[in-house]
Amino acid sequence: MQDLMEDGIELQTLWYRAPEVLYGDQEYSVDSWSLGLVLVELGGFHFHKATKTQRYTQIDYSVALFQQLGTPSIERLTRLAHWPGQPPKFQRKPWPGAVWSALGLPGVSMVEKLLAFDSSLRMGVASAAAHDFVSPERFGLGGRYREGCGFVPAASPASE
């Protein structure tokens, strides 16, 4: 997630980082948070484009998250060691129509579970793989679900 630019300045990509990673929690569920962000991007919604500033900071990203998902409780934020003071208060917003059109109820339901601020309540990757939204029938993939392997396409030798 880090890249070293030619002049030696470290550049870190914030866009897919879970809030607990940004603020110093030692336990996190980054993969499932990132999956939630990718799914809403399929509907044309981008948290990382919600800022008007040239430079996109951790605070800009956090505010963009809060503006859509609502500001988490102060108790939750105080567990995030690097939060700089009192956050702005926002109420959760409904997802834009384009997200609903692209994902439908199963996809939005999955996104809601993936983008939970409290990582202990967030849907894990294994649960996401078994969610109705990613069923083979939805995407016309054929094949079958195989325990330990996940979904195996019909043309795969593992499906036999």
Short mmCIF file of C-alpha atoms in Angstrom, two decimals:
data_model
loop_
_atom_site.label_atom_id
_atom_site.label_comp_id
_atom_site.label_asym_id
_atom_site.label_seq_id
_atom_site.Cartn_x
_atom_site.Cartn_y
_atom_site.Cartn_z
CA MET A 1 0.00 0.00 0.00
CA GLN A 2 2.97 2.30 0.15
CA ASP A 3 4.97 3.52 -2.78
CA LEU A 4 8.21 5.50 -2.75
CA MET A 5 8.25 8.37 -5.22
CA GLU A 6 11.44 9.48 -6.99
CA ASP A 7 12.04 12.36 -4.57
CA GLY A 8 11.80 10.04 -1.57
CA ILE A 9 8.38 11.21 -0.37
CA GLU A 10 6.23 8.33 0.79
CA LEU A 11 2.85 8.12 -0.91
CA GLN A 12 0.13 6.06 0.73
CA THR A 13 -3.09 5.07 -0.95
CA LEU A 14 -6.05 5.76 1.34
CA TRP A 15 -8.94 4.90 -0.91
CA TYR A 16 -9.53 1.31 0.12
CA ARG A 17 -8.31 1.36 3.70
CA ALA A 18 -10.67 0.44 6.47
CA PRO A 19 -11.17 3.13 9.12
CA GLU A 20 -9.56 1.03 11.84
CA VAL A 21 -6.35 0.81 9.80
CA LEU A 22 -6.28 4.57 9.31
CA TYR A 23 -6.60 5.22 13.01
CA GLY A 24 -4.31 2.60 14.48
CA ASP A 25 -6.44 -0.34 15.60
CA GLN A 26 -4.37 -3.51 15.64
CA GLU A 27 -7.22 -5.78 14.46
CA TYR A 28 -8.93 -5.12 11.17
CA SER A 29 -10.86 -6.63 8.29
CA VAL A 30 -9.46 -4.75 5.32
CA ASP A 31 -10.38 -7.18 2.57
CA SER A 32 -14.10 -7.06 3.30
CA TRP A 33 -14.11 -3.25 3.71
CA SER A 34 -12.30 -2.88 0.39
CA LEU A 35 -14.75 -5.24 -1.29
CA GLY A 36 -17.62 -3.03 -0.09
CA LEU A 37 -15.95 0.03 -1.59
CA VAL A 38 -15.40 -1.73 -4.91
CA LEU A 39 -19.05 -2.77 -5.03
CA VAL A 40 -20.34 0.78 -4.55
CA GLU A 41 -17.91 1.90 -7.25
CA LEU A 42 -19.72 -0.49 -9.61
CA GLY A 43 -22.73 1.72 -8.98
CA GLY A 44 -20.75 4.87 -9.78
CA PHE A 45 -20.22 6.02 -6.18
CA HIS A 46 -16.66 6.92 -5.14
CA PHE A 47 -15.68 7.99 -1.63
CA HIS A 48 -12.29 9.16 -2.82
CA LYS A 49 -13.79 11.68 -5.24
CA ALA A 50 -15.90 13.39 -2.58
CA THR A 51 -13.29 16.01 -1.70
CA LYS A 52 -12.81 19.45 -3.22
CA THR A 53 -9.20 19.81 -2.12
CA GLN A 54 -6.15 19.17 -4.29
CA ARG A 55 -4.50 17.03 -1.67
CA TYR A 56 -6.52 14.09 -0.39
CA THR A 57 -5.80 13.36 3.26
CA GLN A 58 -6.87 10.79 5.81
CA ILE A 59 -9.26 13.39 7.23
CA ASP A 60 -10.77 14.10 3.77
CA TYR A 61 -11.36 10.39 3.28
CA SER A 62 -12.86 10.03 6.76
CA VAL A 63 -15.23 12.94 6.21
CA ALA A 64 -16.32 11.46 2.85
CA LEU A 65 -17.07 8.18 4.63
CA PHE A 66 -18.96 9.96 7.43
CA GLN A 67 -21.01 11.99 4.93
CA GLN A 68 -22.39 8.80 3.35
CA LEU A 69 -22.27 6.23 6.15
CA GLY A 70 -22.89 8.60 9.07
CA THR A 71 -20.38 9.50 11.75
CA PRO A 72 -19.66 6.54 14.02
CA SER A 73 -20.21 6.91 17.74
CA ILE A 74 -17.67 8.85 19.76
CA GLU A 75 -17.00 5.65 21.75
CA ARG A 76 -15.96 3.94 18.53
CA LEU A 77 -13.75 6.84 17.48
CA THR A 78 -12.02 7.09 20.83
CA ARG A 79 -10.84 3.51 20.29
CA LEU A 80 -9.17 4.76 17.10
CA ALA A 81 -5.99 6.12 18.60
CA HIS A 82 -5.03 8.56 15.84
CA TRP A 83 -8.33 10.46 15.44
CA PRO A 84 -7.46 14.18 15.70
CA GLY A 85 -10.15 15.63 17.98
CA GLN A 86 -13.90 15.89 17.54
CA PRO A 87 -15.18 14.62 14.16
CA PRO A 88 -17.91 16.40 12.21
CA LYS A 89 -21.37 14.88 12.74
CA PHE A 90 -23.22 13.47 9.74
CA GLN A 91 -26.33 11.31 9.48
CA ARG A 92 -26.25 8.24 7.29
CA LYS A 93 -27.56 8.87 3.75
CA PRO A 94 -29.41 6.46 1.49
CA TRP A 95 -27.36 5.11 -1.39
CA PRO A 96 -27.82 6.97 -4.69
CA GLY A 97 -30.21 5.50 -7.25
CA ALA A 98 -27.32 4.45 -9.49
CA VAL A 99 -25.97 2.18 -6.72
CA TRP A 100 -29.43 0.63 -6.28
CA SER A 101 -29.79 0.17 -10.05
CA ALA A 102 -26.37 -1.46 -10.40
CA LEU A 103 -26.48 -3.69 -7.31
CA GLY A 104 -30.15 -4.19 -6.48
CA LEU A 105 -31.34 -5.13 -3.02
CA PRO A 106 -28.95 -8.10 -2.61
CA GLY A 107 -25.91 -5.99 -3.53
CA VAL A 108 -26.86 -3.03 -1.36
CA SER A 109 -27.57 -5.41 1.52
CA MET A 110 -24.10 -6.88 1.09
CA VAL A 111 -22.47 -3.43 0.90
CA GLU A 112 -24.21 -2.40 4.13
CA LYS A 113 -22.69 -5.41 5.89
CA LEU A 114 -19.24 -4.88 4.38
CA LEU A 115 -19.04 -1.18 5.22
CA ALA A 116 -19.77 -1.42 8.93
CA PHE A 117 -17.49 0.93 10.88
CA ASP A 118 -17.22 -1.59 13.71
CA SER A 119 -14.97 -4.31 12.29
CA SER A 120 -16.38 -6.87 14.73
CA LEU A 121 -19.78 -6.40 13.04
CA ARG A 122 -18.44 -6.32 9.47
CA MET A 123 -19.20 -9.19 7.10
CA GLY A 124 -16.13 -11.30 6.47
CA VAL A 125 -14.88 -12.37 3.07
CA ALA A 126 -16.05 -15.98 3.52
CA SER A 127 -19.58 -14.80 4.32
CA ALA A 128 -19.45 -12.42 1.37
CA ALA A 129 -18.51 -15.31 -0.95
CA ALA A 130 -21.64 -17.18 0.17
CA HIS A 131 -23.95 -14.11 -0.04
CA ASP A 132 -26.92 -14.17 -2.43
CA PHE A 133 -25.50 -11.24 -4.39
CA VAL A 134 -22.53 -13.28 -5.66
CA SER A 135 -24.49 -16.42 -6.47
CA PRO A 136 -23.45 -18.15 -9.71
CA GLU A 137 -27.04 -17.90 -10.97
CA ARG A 138 -26.99 -14.09 -10.68
CA PHE A 139 -23.99 -13.81 -12.97
CA GLY A 140 -24.78 -16.80 -15.21
CA LEU A 141 -21.48 -18.45 -14.44
CA GLY A 142 -22.46 -22.12 -14.39
CA GLY A 143 -20.32 -24.44 -12.30
CA ARG A 144 -20.87 -25.06 -8.61
CA TYR A 145 -19.82 -24.05 -5.13
CA ARG A 146 -17.21 -26.38 -3.68
CA GLU A 147 -16.37 -26.34 0.03
CA GLY A 148 -12.84 -25.07 0.60
CA CYS A 149 -12.53 -23.78 -2.98
CA GLY A 150 -15.44 -21.41 -3.27
CA PHE A 151 -17.23 -21.15 -6.60
CA VAL A 152 -15.65 -23.30 -9.29
CA PRO A 153 -16.58 -22.44 -12.92
CA ALA A 154 -17.94 -25.27 -15.04
CA ALA A 155 -14.92 -25.22 -17.38
CA SER A 156 -12.46 -25.69 -14.49
CA PRO A 157 -10.80 -29.08 -13.81
CA ALA A 158 -11.53 -28.49 -10.12
CA SER A 159 -15.28 -28.64 -10.81
CA GLU A 160 -15.09 -32.34 -11.63
#
